[in-house]
Amino acid sequence: MQKSLVLRIGGVATLVLGLAACDPNMQTGLSPDAQRAAGGAVAGAVVAKALNENVTTGAAIGAAGGALCDDVGVCQRRY
């Protein structure tokens, strides 16, 4: 029961964040690096939970990857 609830909440959060990222005029007040770090943290936590790993570690790795992806040339800068 608990696993099902966590997966549903994670799926909904992923869907909402994915749809929110489609809005090119989204003005959040956060820098693009902070936005990517937040998205990476959510994605890392969801993946870690799905793989039965440590969620905190997954979120930290995802946040670091999101914040640094443009610095290493993985994603493109749009600002």
Short mmCIF file of N, CA, C and O in Angstrom, two decimals:
data_model
loop_
_atom_site.label_atom_id
_atom_site.label_comp_id
_atom_site.label_asym_id
_atom_site.label_seq_id
_atom_site.Cartn_x
_atom_site.Cartn_y
_atom_site.Cartn_z
N MET A 1 0.82 -1.20 0.00
CA MET A 1 0.00 0.00 0.00
C MET A 1 0.86 1.27 0.00
O MET A 1 0.62 2.17 -0.76
N GLN A 2 1.88 1.31 0.84
CA GLN A 2 2.73 2.49 0.94
C GLN A 2 3.49 2.73 -0.37
O GLN A 2 3.60 3.84 -0.83
N LYS A 3 4.01 1.68 -0.97
CA LYS A 3 4.77 1.82 -2.21
C LYS A 3 3.88 2.36 -3.33
O LYS A 3 4.30 3.19 -4.12
N SER A 4 2.65 1.90 -3.39
CA SER A 4 1.73 2.35 -4.42
C SER A 4 1.44 3.84 -4.29
O SER A 4 1.41 4.56 -5.28
N LEU A 5 1.27 4.31 -3.07
CA LEU A 5 0.99 5.74 -2.84
C LEU A 5 2.18 6.59 -3.25
O LEU A 5 2.02 7.62 -3.91
N VAL A 6 3.38 6.16 -2.87
CA VAL A 6 4.58 6.92 -3.22
C VAL A 6 4.78 6.98 -4.73
O VAL A 6 5.12 8.02 -5.28
N LEU A 7 4.55 5.87 -5.40
CA LEU A 7 4.69 5.86 -6.86
C LEU A 7 3.66 6.75 -7.53
O LEU A 7 3.96 7.43 -8.52
N ARG A 8 2.45 6.77 -7.02
CA ARG A 8 1.42 7.66 -7.59
C ARG A 8 1.79 9.11 -7.41
O ARG A 8 1.68 9.92 -8.35
N ILE A 9 2.22 9.48 -6.21
CA ILE A 9 2.59 10.87 -5.94
C ILE A 9 3.79 11.26 -6.80
O ILE A 9 3.84 12.35 -7.38
N GLY A 10 4.78 10.36 -6.91
CA GLY A 10 5.94 10.64 -7.74
C GLY A 10 5.57 10.80 -9.21
O GLY A 10 6.08 11.66 -9.90
N GLY A 11 4.65 9.96 -9.68
CA GLY A 11 4.20 10.06 -11.07
C GLY A 11 3.47 11.36 -11.35
O GLY A 11 3.69 12.01 -12.38
N VAL A 12 2.61 11.76 -10.42
CA VAL A 12 1.88 13.02 -10.58
C VAL A 12 2.84 14.20 -10.55
O VAL A 12 2.73 15.13 -11.35
N ALA A 13 3.80 14.17 -9.61
CA ALA A 13 4.76 15.26 -9.52
C ALA A 13 5.59 15.36 -10.80
O ALA A 13 5.84 16.46 -11.30
N THR A 14 6.00 14.23 -11.34
CA THR A 14 6.76 14.23 -12.58
C THR A 14 5.94 14.79 -13.74
O THR A 14 6.43 15.57 -14.55
N LEU A 15 4.69 14.40 -13.80
CA LEU A 15 3.80 14.90 -14.85
C LEU A 15 3.61 16.40 -14.75
O LEU A 15 3.72 17.13 -15.75
N VAL A 16 3.35 16.90 -13.55
CA VAL A 16 3.13 18.34 -13.36
C VAL A 16 4.39 19.13 -13.69
O VAL A 16 4.32 20.15 -14.38
N LEU A 17 5.55 18.66 -13.23
CA LEU A 17 6.79 19.37 -13.53
C LEU A 17 7.10 19.33 -15.02
O LEU A 17 7.60 20.30 -15.58
N GLY A 18 6.81 18.21 -15.65
CA GLY A 18 7.03 18.12 -17.09
C GLY A 18 6.16 19.08 -17.87
O GLY A 18 6.61 19.73 -18.82
N LEU A 19 4.91 19.19 -17.48
CA LEU A 19 4.01 20.12 -18.16
C LEU A 19 4.38 21.57 -17.87
O LEU A 19 4.29 22.43 -18.74
N ALA A 20 4.82 21.84 -16.65
CA ALA A 20 5.21 23.20 -16.30
C ALA A 20 6.45 23.62 -17.08
O ALA A 20 6.62 24.80 -17.42
N ALA A 21 7.32 22.67 -17.37
CA ALA A 21 8.54 22.99 -18.12
C ALA A 21 8.24 23.35 -19.57
O ALA A 21 9.08 23.95 -20.25
N CYS A 22 7.07 23.02 -20.07
CA CYS A 22 6.71 23.32 -21.45
C CYS A 22 6.35 24.78 -21.67
O CYS A 22 6.28 25.23 -22.80
N ASP A 23 6.10 25.52 -20.61
CA ASP A 23 5.71 26.92 -20.74
C ASP A 23 6.96 27.79 -20.93
O ASP A 23 7.73 27.98 -20.00
N PRO A 24 7.19 28.32 -22.11
CA PRO A 24 8.41 29.09 -22.34
C PRO A 24 8.41 30.44 -21.63
O PRO A 24 9.46 31.03 -21.44
N ASN A 25 7.26 30.93 -21.22
CA ASN A 25 7.17 32.23 -20.56
C ASN A 25 7.06 32.11 -19.05
O ASN A 25 6.66 33.05 -18.38
N MET A 26 7.40 30.94 -18.51
CA MET A 26 7.28 30.72 -17.08
C MET A 26 8.27 31.61 -16.33
O MET A 26 9.48 31.52 -16.55
N GLN A 27 7.77 32.47 -15.49
CA GLN A 27 8.60 33.38 -14.71
C GLN A 27 8.56 32.94 -13.25
O GLN A 27 7.65 33.29 -12.51
N THR A 28 9.54 32.16 -12.82
CA THR A 28 9.55 31.65 -11.45
C THR A 28 10.41 32.48 -10.53
O THR A 28 10.32 32.32 -9.32
N GLY A 29 11.27 33.32 -11.05
CA GLY A 29 12.18 34.08 -10.22
C GLY A 29 13.44 33.30 -9.89
O GLY A 29 14.32 33.80 -9.21
N LEU A 30 13.53 32.06 -10.35
CA LEU A 30 14.72 31.23 -10.12
C LEU A 30 15.62 31.29 -11.34
O LEU A 30 15.17 31.42 -12.47
N SER A 31 16.91 31.17 -11.10
CA SER A 31 17.85 31.11 -12.22
C SER A 31 17.64 29.79 -12.96
O SER A 31 17.13 28.83 -12.40
N PRO A 32 18.04 29.74 -14.22
CA PRO A 32 17.91 28.49 -14.98
C PRO A 32 18.65 27.32 -14.32
O PRO A 32 18.18 26.19 -14.35
N ASP A 33 19.81 27.59 -13.71
CA ASP A 33 20.53 26.52 -13.02
C ASP A 33 19.73 25.99 -11.84
O ASP A 33 19.69 24.79 -11.60
N ALA A 34 19.08 26.88 -11.09
CA ALA A 34 18.27 26.45 -9.95
C ALA A 34 17.05 25.66 -10.41
O ALA A 34 16.65 24.68 -9.76
N GLN A 35 16.46 26.06 -11.53
CA GLN A 35 15.32 25.31 -12.07
C GLN A 35 15.74 23.91 -12.49
O GLN A 35 15.05 22.94 -12.19
N ARG A 36 16.88 23.81 -13.17
CA ARG A 36 17.36 22.49 -13.57
C ARG A 36 17.75 21.65 -12.37
O ARG A 36 17.54 20.44 -12.34
N ALA A 37 18.32 22.27 -11.33
CA ALA A 37 18.68 21.54 -10.12
C ALA A 37 17.44 21.00 -9.42
O ALA A 37 17.43 19.85 -8.96
N ALA A 38 16.39 21.81 -9.36
CA ALA A 38 15.14 21.35 -8.73
C ALA A 38 14.53 20.19 -9.52
O ALA A 38 14.10 19.19 -8.94
N GLY A 39 14.50 20.32 -10.83
CA GLY A 39 13.98 19.24 -11.66
C GLY A 39 14.81 17.98 -11.54
O GLY A 39 14.29 16.86 -11.48
N GLY A 40 16.13 18.14 -11.50
CA GLY A 40 17.02 17.00 -11.35
C GLY A 40 16.85 16.32 -10.00
O GLY A 40 16.91 15.09 -9.90
N ALA A 41 16.62 17.12 -8.96
CA ALA A 41 16.41 16.55 -7.63
C ALA A 41 15.15 15.71 -7.59
O ALA A 41 15.13 14.60 -7.04
N VAL A 42 14.08 16.22 -8.18
CA VAL A 42 12.82 15.46 -8.22
C VAL A 42 12.99 14.18 -9.03
O VAL A 42 12.60 13.10 -8.60
N ALA A 43 13.60 14.30 -10.19
CA ALA A 43 13.80 13.12 -11.03
C ALA A 43 14.71 12.10 -10.35
O ALA A 43 14.44 10.89 -10.37
N GLY A 44 15.78 12.56 -9.71
CA GLY A 44 16.69 11.66 -9.01
C GLY A 44 16.02 10.94 -7.86
O GLY A 44 16.23 9.74 -7.64
N ALA A 45 15.16 11.66 -7.13
CA ALA A 45 14.44 11.04 -6.01
C ALA A 45 13.45 10.00 -6.50
O ALA A 45 13.32 8.92 -5.91
N VAL A 46 12.75 10.30 -7.59
CA VAL A 46 11.77 9.35 -8.13
C VAL A 46 12.46 8.09 -8.64
O VAL A 46 12.02 6.97 -8.37
N VAL A 47 13.57 8.26 -9.34
CA VAL A 47 14.31 7.10 -9.85
C VAL A 47 14.87 6.27 -8.70
O VAL A 47 14.79 5.04 -8.71
N ALA A 48 15.43 6.94 -7.69
CA ALA A 48 15.98 6.21 -6.55
C ALA A 48 14.89 5.44 -5.82
O ALA A 48 15.11 4.29 -5.41
N LYS A 49 13.73 6.04 -5.67
CA LYS A 49 12.63 5.34 -5.01
C LYS A 49 12.17 4.15 -5.83
O LYS A 49 11.88 3.09 -5.29
N ALA A 50 12.11 4.31 -7.13
CA ALA A 50 11.68 3.21 -7.99
C ALA A 50 12.67 2.05 -7.95
O ALA A 50 12.28 0.89 -8.10
N LEU A 51 13.95 2.36 -7.73
CA LEU A 51 14.98 1.32 -7.68
C LEU A 51 15.27 0.86 -6.26
O LEU A 51 16.23 0.12 -6.04
N ASN A 52 14.46 1.31 -5.29
CA ASN A 52 14.63 0.97 -3.87
C ASN A 52 16.01 1.36 -3.35
O ASN A 52 16.64 0.62 -2.61
N GLU A 53 16.47 2.53 -3.75
CA GLU A 53 17.73 3.07 -3.27
C GLU A 53 17.44 4.23 -2.32
O GLU A 53 16.28 4.58 -2.07
N ASN A 54 18.48 4.88 -1.83
CA ASN A 54 18.33 6.00 -0.91
C ASN A 54 17.81 7.22 -1.67
O ASN A 54 18.47 7.72 -2.59
N VAL A 55 16.65 7.71 -1.29
CA VAL A 55 16.00 8.82 -1.99
C VAL A 55 16.80 10.11 -1.84
O VAL A 55 16.93 10.88 -2.79
N THR A 56 17.37 10.35 -0.67
CA THR A 56 18.14 11.57 -0.45
C THR A 56 19.37 11.61 -1.34
O THR A 56 19.69 12.64 -1.94
N THR A 57 20.06 10.49 -1.45
CA THR A 57 21.23 10.42 -2.32
C THR A 57 20.83 10.61 -3.78
O THR A 57 21.51 11.33 -4.53
N GLY A 58 19.73 10.00 -4.19
CA GLY A 58 19.25 10.17 -5.55
C GLY A 58 18.91 11.61 -5.86
O GLY A 58 19.22 12.12 -6.93
N ALA A 59 18.27 12.29 -4.90
CA ALA A 59 17.93 13.70 -5.09
C ALA A 59 19.18 14.57 -5.19
O ALA A 59 19.25 15.48 -6.01
N ALA A 60 20.18 14.27 -4.36
CA ALA A 60 21.42 15.06 -4.39
C ALA A 60 22.16 14.87 -5.71
O ALA A 60 22.64 15.84 -6.31
N ILE A 61 22.22 13.65 -6.19
CA ILE A 61 22.89 13.38 -7.46
C ILE A 61 22.12 14.04 -8.61
O ILE A 61 22.71 14.63 -9.51
N GLY A 62 20.79 13.95 -8.57
CA GLY A 62 19.98 14.58 -9.61
C GLY A 62 20.10 16.08 -9.63
O GLY A 62 20.17 16.71 -10.69
N ALA A 63 20.15 16.68 -8.44
CA ALA A 63 20.29 18.14 -8.35
C ALA A 63 21.64 18.60 -8.91
O ALA A 63 21.72 19.58 -9.65
N ALA A 64 22.68 17.87 -8.57
CA ALA A 64 24.01 18.22 -9.08
C ALA A 64 24.06 18.06 -10.59
O ALA A 64 24.58 18.92 -11.30
N GLY A 65 23.49 16.98 -11.08
CA GLY A 65 23.47 16.77 -12.53
C GLY A 65 22.67 17.82 -13.25
O GLY A 65 23.06 18.31 -14.32
N GLY A 66 21.53 18.21 -12.70
CA GLY A 66 20.71 19.24 -13.32
C GLY A 66 21.38 20.59 -13.35
O GLY A 66 21.31 21.32 -14.34
N ALA A 67 22.03 20.95 -12.25
CA ALA A 67 22.67 22.25 -12.17
C ALA A 67 23.89 22.36 -13.07
O ALA A 67 24.19 23.43 -13.59
N LEU A 68 24.58 21.25 -13.27
CA LEU A 68 25.83 21.29 -14.01
C LEU A 68 25.72 20.81 -15.45
O LEU A 68 26.72 20.80 -16.17
N CYS A 69 24.53 20.40 -15.90
CA CYS A 69 24.42 19.80 -17.23
C CYS A 69 24.82 20.76 -18.35
O CYS A 69 25.42 20.35 -19.33
N ASP A 70 24.52 22.05 -18.21
CA ASP A 70 24.91 22.98 -19.28
C ASP A 70 26.40 23.30 -19.24
O ASP A 70 26.99 23.63 -20.26
N ASP A 71 27.02 23.18 -18.06
CA ASP A 71 28.45 23.46 -17.95
C ASP A 71 29.30 22.40 -18.64
O ASP A 71 30.39 22.70 -19.10
N VAL A 72 28.79 21.17 -18.70
CA VAL A 72 29.55 20.10 -19.35
C VAL A 72 29.07 19.84 -20.77
O VAL A 72 29.54 18.93 -21.43
N GLY A 73 28.09 20.61 -21.24
CA GLY A 73 27.63 20.52 -22.62
C GLY A 73 26.56 19.48 -22.88
O GLY A 73 26.30 19.14 -24.02
N VAL A 74 25.89 18.98 -21.84
CA VAL A 74 24.84 17.98 -22.04
C VAL A 74 23.55 18.65 -22.48
O VAL A 74 22.87 18.17 -23.39
N CYS A 75 23.19 19.75 -21.87
CA CYS A 75 21.97 20.47 -22.27
C CYS A 75 22.38 21.86 -22.77
O CYS A 75 23.44 22.36 -22.46
N GLN A 76 21.50 22.47 -23.54
CA GLN A 76 21.81 23.76 -24.15
C GLN A 76 21.34 24.90 -23.26
O GLN A 76 20.27 24.83 -22.66
N ARG A 77 22.11 25.96 -23.24
CA ARG A 77 21.69 27.17 -22.54
C ARG A 77 20.69 27.91 -23.40
O ARG A 77 20.87 28.04 -24.60
N ARG A 78 19.63 28.39 -22.76
CA ARG A 78 18.60 29.14 -23.50
C ARG A 78 18.39 30.51 -22.89
O ARG A 78 17.31 31.06 -22.95
N TYR A 79 19.40 31.04 -22.29
CA TYR A 79 19.29 32.35 -21.67
C TYR A 79 20.46 33.20 -22.02
O TYR A 79 21.40 32.82 -22.61
#
